[in-house]
Amino acid sequence: MTGTSAPAPSFPHRHLLGIEGLTAAQITQVLDLADGYVEHSRQPERKSDLLRGRTVVNLFFENSTRTRTSFELAGKRLGADVINMEVQASSVKKGETLIDTALTLNAMHLDALVVRHAESGAVKLLSDKVNCAVLNAGDGHHEHPTQALLDALAIRRRLGRLEGLVVAICGDILHSRVARSNIHLLNAMGAHVRVVAPPTLLPRAIDRLGVEVHHTMKTGLKDADIIMMLRLQTERMSGQFVPSIREYFYFYGLDYDKLKVAKPGALIMHPGPMNRGVEIDSEVADDHKRSMVLDQVELGVAVRMAVLDLLTRPARAASAAL
Amino acid sequence: MIAAPLTPPGRTAYINARLLDPATGLDQPGALLTEGAKIADFGPRLFADGVPSDAKVVDLAGKALAPGLVDMRVLITEPGGEQNETVKSAARAAAAGGVTTVVCLPNTDPVIDDVAGIEFINRKARDVKQVKIYAYGAATRGTEGREITEMGLLANAGAVGFTDGSKAIANAGVMRRVLNYAKVFGRPVIQHPEEPALASGVMNAGERATRLGLGGIPREAEIIMIERDLRLVEMTGGHYHIAHVTTSESVDIIRRAKARGLPITCDTAPHYFALTETDVGDYRTFAKVSPPLRDEMDRRAIVAGLADGTIDVIASDHTPRDQDQKRVPFAQAAFGVIGLETLLPLTLELAHKKAVSLLDALACVTCRPADILALPAGRLAVGAAADLVVIDVDVPWTVDEDAFLSKSKNSPFGNRPVQGRAVRTIVDGRTVWTRQEG
């Protein structure tokens, strides 16, 4: 892969702010491209010069070593100059607004901006103010599109398809951007999506997003092909949303006993980092035949390479034409 | 648009007018004479024998002449938030919107919870000399919901009612005392109906909030608070006014309670009958209001409530917010929209769509709020204050928030095509504002 390779069919979105609004064909386009980057990343020489001379900024308003590292590797493997900015509200403390930050960065002529923010919609707000491509690396409880894409890639590589699979997303749906992105993606690709959680961890009208709602693991996991476990934030524990870790694990923690009702060989996913003994039993988490956690981490880099490639194509085509 | 110079308060004859008085059901061509600050006479055959020679003549060319609007829910952020709105800028915006009487909420900094606060507003309003401005007193000290204010002294100073404004009086015991005590002074208690323990989100709880990943405020937060308060009204007999009703169930509950004869009244705001939660779109902070915009079923119920009189009043719920409070992520943005300059066209929209008759729609912004607050306003009557608005009822135009006189521009109605607007506003017989065409 080099900067001179002919760009493939264009991707009709300037930014990647969410999965909602993407068609099955567009999702497939990203996954197909990512497949190529998986093989590329497994070669001893992993670096390409596709984005040589391009600047990618990882703007993280919220801690996330895993996602940030994954985006950083993706950018670097494509040959881009990658800069990490961890804002941690320091600019905000100085009175700088999100829009000021966007305008400042925009003046520095970036090619792509990868943004994580604790507020839903913050990435959209930022994307309205900059000229470069914006990639949502997670905004509040809204979306985390590259996570859903990497999850889809992991499933597709293991089972060869997404259509017709029964996928159970379990745990803290209410606060999960990963769940929302996965619901949109899996529905678009023709999977049957279930959500499994106590009612206190489900948002209102979740059924209108095209999912089956279950409150027990026994019914929710029945004949499932894929089980996606979500991280439970420990601050949700003390009697607010669930009464205790002990009770949550008893009813909603994934262990071999609850897995019995799923399809034999059902695969287990987790966006990480895992709370062992809270939402997932250690034995299950470490079962390499069933757990896809490490696949997810590996494929995350490839998916992010694919998205960076797609979203920077218009700018690269424009400069190639000069 | 400019603020017109004050005309001397002599005799002015408004001829060729379509006289509209919602209080009496009058809708006829005619004329009106003001003398000084008062209405001297009006009627279909007035000036049949000629206009008095000493009167200044204003030919309205068939435009409507109605009582000036009474807006019973306006936040003026002075003192403490002068960057958003001042008494002066609010008065100019009100005049431009055809509003001649403004009642402001006590949620200033400091809160209007003592006589000095009421006197501050009174003095500012006198200095501005444009529209009439009244104030509510806070129902509890600091609007903190714990101790009741000196309601008697506040009433004597001019407080027209008691409310914690944009904050609900959440404690049932406190609400009971407020209703009981306010009754002595003949003032209503205005409640922001939202159970705070349920209202921790930022938009209506539903599919849209779920998709956007935003915390939802369930409709039950409003319904539960109204149902609780109605029990307290039955206990105390105090006059209870429910601000900005937004759900279909609330309308049903209020309809039934009124049929039982409870001393209650209520209002809604234009955004609750003109917009829905889908107007939040992709995180439009200008559509972030408290209570939140609801769904289409609720919007229709609000229109039905206005049509059958269950909802008494339309108030603008004018809440000015500067850019720093709105150009931020949705969850961090301040609640509220401005409304003084769109109150009239959006109210007229109900009539243009034939959802509510023209006179009934105008009653919601004139005589009814005046009656609830016992204000000398909102009707055409000989000897009454000459607070009037000339309305071009049918003129089409497009809302342009940049042209607003309000200091803040946080309107969700920008670029909305509407019909009808104020072209002249008269307070105490003086023209305080005229629209310059072109």
mmCIF file of C-alpha atoms in Angstrom, chain B residues 7-169:
data_model
loop_
_atom_site.group_PDB
_atom_site.id
_atom_site.type_symbol
_atom_site.label_atom_id
_atom_site.label_comp_id
_atom_site.label_asym_id
_atom_site.label_seq_id
_atom_site.Cartn_x
_atom_site.Cartn_y
_atom_site.Cartn_z
ATOM 1 C CA THR B 7 -45.734 60.457 21.365
ATOM 2 C CA PRO B 8 -47.235 62.945 23.779
ATOM 3 C CA PRO B 9 -50.149 61.472 25.700
ATOM 4 C CA GLY B 10 -52.896 63.626 24.228
ATOM 5 C CA ARG B 11 -55.883 62.290 22.292
ATOM 6 C CA THR B 12 -55.226 59.772 19.558
ATOM 7 C CA ALA B 13 -57.845 58.324 17.242
ATOM 8 C CA TYR B 14 -57.125 54.916 15.745
ATOM 9 C CA ILE B 15 -59.408 54.609 12.760
ATOM 10 C CA ASN B 16 -60.092 51.894 10.189
ATOM 11 C CA ALA B 17 -59.189 49.227 12.722
ATOM 12 C CA ARG B 18 -60.356 45.654 13.147
ATOM 13 C CA LEU B 19 -61.155 45.772 16.847
ATOM 14 C CA LEU B 20 -60.338 42.542 18.641
ATOM 15 C CA ASP B 21 -61.201 42.080 22.279
ATOM 16 C CA PRO B 22 -60.957 38.450 23.384
ATOM 17 C CA ALA B 23 -62.460 39.254 26.786
ATOM 18 C CA THR B 24 -65.814 40.238 25.274
ATOM 19 C CA GLY B 25 -65.650 38.396 21.973
ATOM 20 C CA LEU B 26 -65.530 41.632 20.000
ATOM 21 C CA ASP B 27 -64.264 41.265 16.421
ATOM 22 C CA GLN B 28 -65.569 44.155 14.318
ATOM 23 C CA PRO B 29 -64.311 47.004 12.187
ATOM 24 C CA GLY B 30 -64.267 50.227 14.151
ATOM 25 C CA ALA B 31 -62.150 52.825 15.866
ATOM 26 C CA LEU B 32 -60.633 53.561 19.240
ATOM 27 C CA LEU B 33 -59.834 56.818 20.990
ATOM 28 C CA THR B 34 -57.174 57.157 23.633
ATOM 29 C CA GLU B 35 -57.024 60.099 25.947
ATOM 30 C CA GLY B 36 -53.836 60.408 27.893
ATOM 31 C CA ALA B 37 -52.967 56.998 29.247
ATOM 32 C CA LYS B 38 -56.507 55.628 29.041
ATOM 33 C CA ILE B 39 -58.919 54.239 26.489
ATOM 34 C CA ALA B 40 -61.573 56.974 26.139
ATOM 35 C CA ASP B 41 -63.915 55.160 23.791
ATOM 36 C CA PHE B 42 -64.065 52.511 21.117
ATOM 37 C CA GLY B 43 -66.610 50.760 18.956
ATOM 38 C CA PRO B 44 -67.866 50.038 15.462
ATOM 39 C CA ARG B 45 -69.584 53.392 15.004
ATOM 40 C CA LEU B 46 -67.169 55.601 16.897
ATOM 41 C CA PHE B 47 -66.318 58.686 14.826
ATOM 42 C CA ALA B 48 -69.376 58.156 12.609
ATOM 43 C CA ASP B 49 -69.851 61.884 13.053
ATOM 44 C CA GLY B 50 -66.211 62.660 12.472
ATOM 45 C CA VAL B 51 -62.964 62.467 14.378
ATOM 46 C CA PRO B 52 -62.485 65.116 17.090
ATOM 47 C CA SER B 53 -60.376 67.901 15.672
ATOM 48 C CA ASP B 54 -57.877 67.849 18.552
ATOM 49 C CA ALA B 55 -57.099 64.151 18.165
ATOM 50 C CA LYS B 56 -54.115 62.851 16.335
ATOM 51 C CA VAL B 57 -55.391 60.393 13.709
ATOM 52 C CA VAL B 58 -53.742 57.062 13.050
ATOM 53 C CA ASP B 59 -55.270 55.185 10.123
ATOM 54 C CA LEU B 60 -54.742 51.462 10.681
ATOM 55 C CA ALA B 61 -55.942 50.538 7.183
ATOM 56 C CA GLY B 62 -57.856 47.505 8.389
ATOM 57 C CA LYS B 63 -55.162 46.092 10.647
ATOM 58 C CA ALA B 64 -56.205 44.547 13.946
ATOM 59 C CA LEU B 65 -56.175 46.545 17.165
ATOM 60 C CA ALA B 66 -56.102 44.342 20.239
ATOM 61 C CA PRO B 67 -55.164 44.600 23.896
ATOM 62 C CA GLY B 68 -51.392 44.473 24.331
ATOM 63 C CA LEU B 69 -50.076 41.028 25.146
ATOM 64 C CA VAL B 70 -49.528 39.963 28.750
ATOM 65 C CA ASP B 71 -46.604 37.571 29.065
ATOM 66 C CA MET B 72 -46.758 35.954 32.473
ATOM 67 C CA ARG B 73 -43.492 34.040 32.315
ATOM 68 C CA VAL B 74 -40.330 35.890 31.391
ATOM 69 C CA LEU B 75 -36.851 35.510 32.806
ATOM 70 C CA ILE B 76 -34.996 38.806 32.883
ATOM 71 C CA THR B 77 -31.498 37.982 33.984
ATOM 72 C CA GLU B 78 -30.841 41.318 35.632
ATOM 73 C CA PRO B 79 -29.387 41.455 38.203
ATOM 74 C CA GLY B 80 -26.648 38.874 37.883
ATOM 75 C CA GLY B 81 -26.842 37.901 34.215
ATOM 76 C CA GLU B 82 -26.812 41.183 32.343
ATOM 77 C CA GLN B 83 -24.841 39.579 29.507
ATOM 78 C CA ASN B 84 -27.985 37.589 28.639
ATOM 79 C CA GLU B 85 -30.685 40.202 29.091
ATOM 80 C CA THR B 86 -31.357 43.389 30.976
ATOM 81 C CA VAL B 87 -34.622 44.991 31.965
ATOM 82 C CA LYS B 88 -34.022 47.483 29.159
ATOM 83 C CA SER B 89 -33.319 44.904 26.452
ATOM 84 C CA ALA B 90 -36.212 42.720 27.599
ATOM 85 C CA ALA B 91 -38.546 45.714 27.493
ATOM 86 C CA ARG B 92 -37.447 46.553 23.945
ATOM 87 C CA ALA B 93 -37.910 42.934 22.860
ATOM 88 C CA ALA B 94 -41.325 42.828 24.524
ATOM 89 C CA ALA B 95 -42.433 46.005 22.774
ATOM 90 C CA ALA B 96 -41.251 44.623 19.434
ATOM 91 C CA GLY B 97 -43.270 41.480 20.103
ATOM 92 C CA GLY B 98 -46.478 43.363 20.950
ATOM 93 C CA VAL B 99 -46.153 42.537 24.642
ATOM 94 C CA THR B 100 -47.175 45.444 26.841
ATOM 95 C CA THR B 101 -47.071 43.654 30.193
ATOM 96 C CA VAL B 102 -44.225 41.419 31.274
ATOM 97 C CA VAL B 103 -44.154 39.393 34.473
ATOM 98 C CA CYS B 104 -40.662 38.336 35.400
ATOM 99 C CA LEU B 105 -39.466 35.329 37.313
ATOM 100 C CA PRO B 106 -37.503 35.634 40.536
ATOM 101 C CA ASN B 107 -34.568 33.486 39.371
ATOM 102 C CA THR B 108 -32.079 36.314 39.239
ATOM 103 C CA ASP B 109 -28.811 36.596 41.133
ATOM 104 C CA PRO B 110 -29.594 37.479 43.830
ATOM 105 C CA VAL B 111 -33.011 35.849 43.842
ATOM 106 C CA ILE B 112 -36.028 38.144 44.158
ATOM 107 C CA ASP B 113 -37.036 36.901 47.582
ATOM 108 C CA ASP B 114 -37.249 40.160 49.485
ATOM 109 C CA VAL B 115 -38.847 43.565 49.123
ATOM 110 C CA ALA B 116 -35.619 45.102 47.798
ATOM 111 C CA GLY B 117 -35.661 42.692 44.864
ATOM 112 C CA ILE B 118 -39.201 43.679 43.877
ATOM 113 C CA GLU B 119 -38.325 47.348 44.271
ATOM 114 C CA PHE B 120 -35.246 46.916 42.069
ATOM 115 C CA ILE B 121 -37.400 45.611 39.219
ATOM 116 C CA ASN B 122 -40.004 48.327 39.790
ATOM 117 C CA ARG B 123 -37.344 51.045 39.643
ATOM 118 C CA LYS B 124 -35.658 49.610 36.544
ATOM 119 C CA ALA B 125 -39.008 49.320 34.774
ATOM 120 C CA ARG B 126 -39.855 52.945 35.626
ATOM 121 C CA ASP B 127 -36.495 54.092 34.280
ATOM 122 C CA VAL B 128 -36.927 52.173 31.033
ATOM 123 C CA LYS B 129 -40.418 53.665 30.467
ATOM 124 C CA GLN B 130 -41.363 51.222 27.761
ATOM 125 C CA VAL B 131 -43.568 48.285 28.682
ATOM 126 C CA LYS B 132 -45.026 47.442 32.081
ATOM 127 C CA ILE B 133 -42.970 45.031 34.094
ATOM 128 C CA TYR B 134 -44.178 43.169 37.158
ATOM 129 C CA ALA B 135 -42.341 40.583 39.205
ATOM 130 C CA TYR B 136 -43.106 37.402 41.075
ATOM 131 C CA GLY B 137 -41.671 36.942 44.497
ATOM 132 C CA ALA B 138 -39.829 33.750 45.242
ATOM 133 C CA ALA B 139 -41.987 31.266 47.124
ATOM 134 C CA THR B 140 -39.051 30.084 49.211
ATOM 135 C CA ARG B 141 -35.926 31.901 50.349
ATOM 136 C CA GLY B 142 -33.243 31.716 47.702
ATOM 137 C CA THR B 143 -35.616 29.410 45.777
ATOM 138 C CA GLU B 144 -34.021 26.675 47.852
ATOM 139 C CA GLY B 145 -37.323 25.026 48.637
ATOM 140 C CA ARG B 146 -36.993 25.102 52.416
ATOM 141 C CA GLU B 147 -38.278 28.261 54.104
ATOM 142 C CA ILE B 148 -41.181 30.344 52.840
ATOM 143 C CA THR B 149 -40.556 33.987 52.004
ATOM 144 C CA GLU B 150 -42.174 37.089 53.503
ATOM 145 C CA MET B 151 -45.077 36.784 51.107
ATOM 146 C CA GLY B 152 -47.186 39.485 52.682
ATOM 147 C CA LEU B 153 -44.449 42.084 52.474
ATOM 148 C CA LEU B 154 -43.585 40.969 48.953
ATOM 149 C CA ALA B 155 -47.235 41.264 47.921
ATOM 150 C CA ASN B 156 -47.417 44.751 49.409
ATOM 151 C CA ALA B 157 -44.327 45.715 47.404
ATOM 152 C CA GLY B 158 -46.003 44.525 44.203
ATOM 153 C CA ALA B 159 -45.293 40.818 43.806
ATOM 154 C CA VAL B 160 -48.126 39.473 41.655
ATOM 155 C CA GLY B 161 -47.661 35.853 42.636
ATOM 156 C CA PHE B 162 -45.202 33.425 44.170
ATOM 157 C CA THR B 163 -43.013 30.912 42.478
ATOM 158 C CA ASP B 164 -39.567 29.417 42.601
ATOM 159 C CA GLY B 165 -39.547 30.048 38.861
ATOM 160 C CA SER B 166 -37.530 27.481 36.960
ATOM 161 C CA LYS B 167 -37.179 25.328 40.073
ATOM 162 C CA ALA B 168 -39.908 23.073 41.350
ATOM 163 C CA ILE B 169 -41.099 23.415 44.911
#
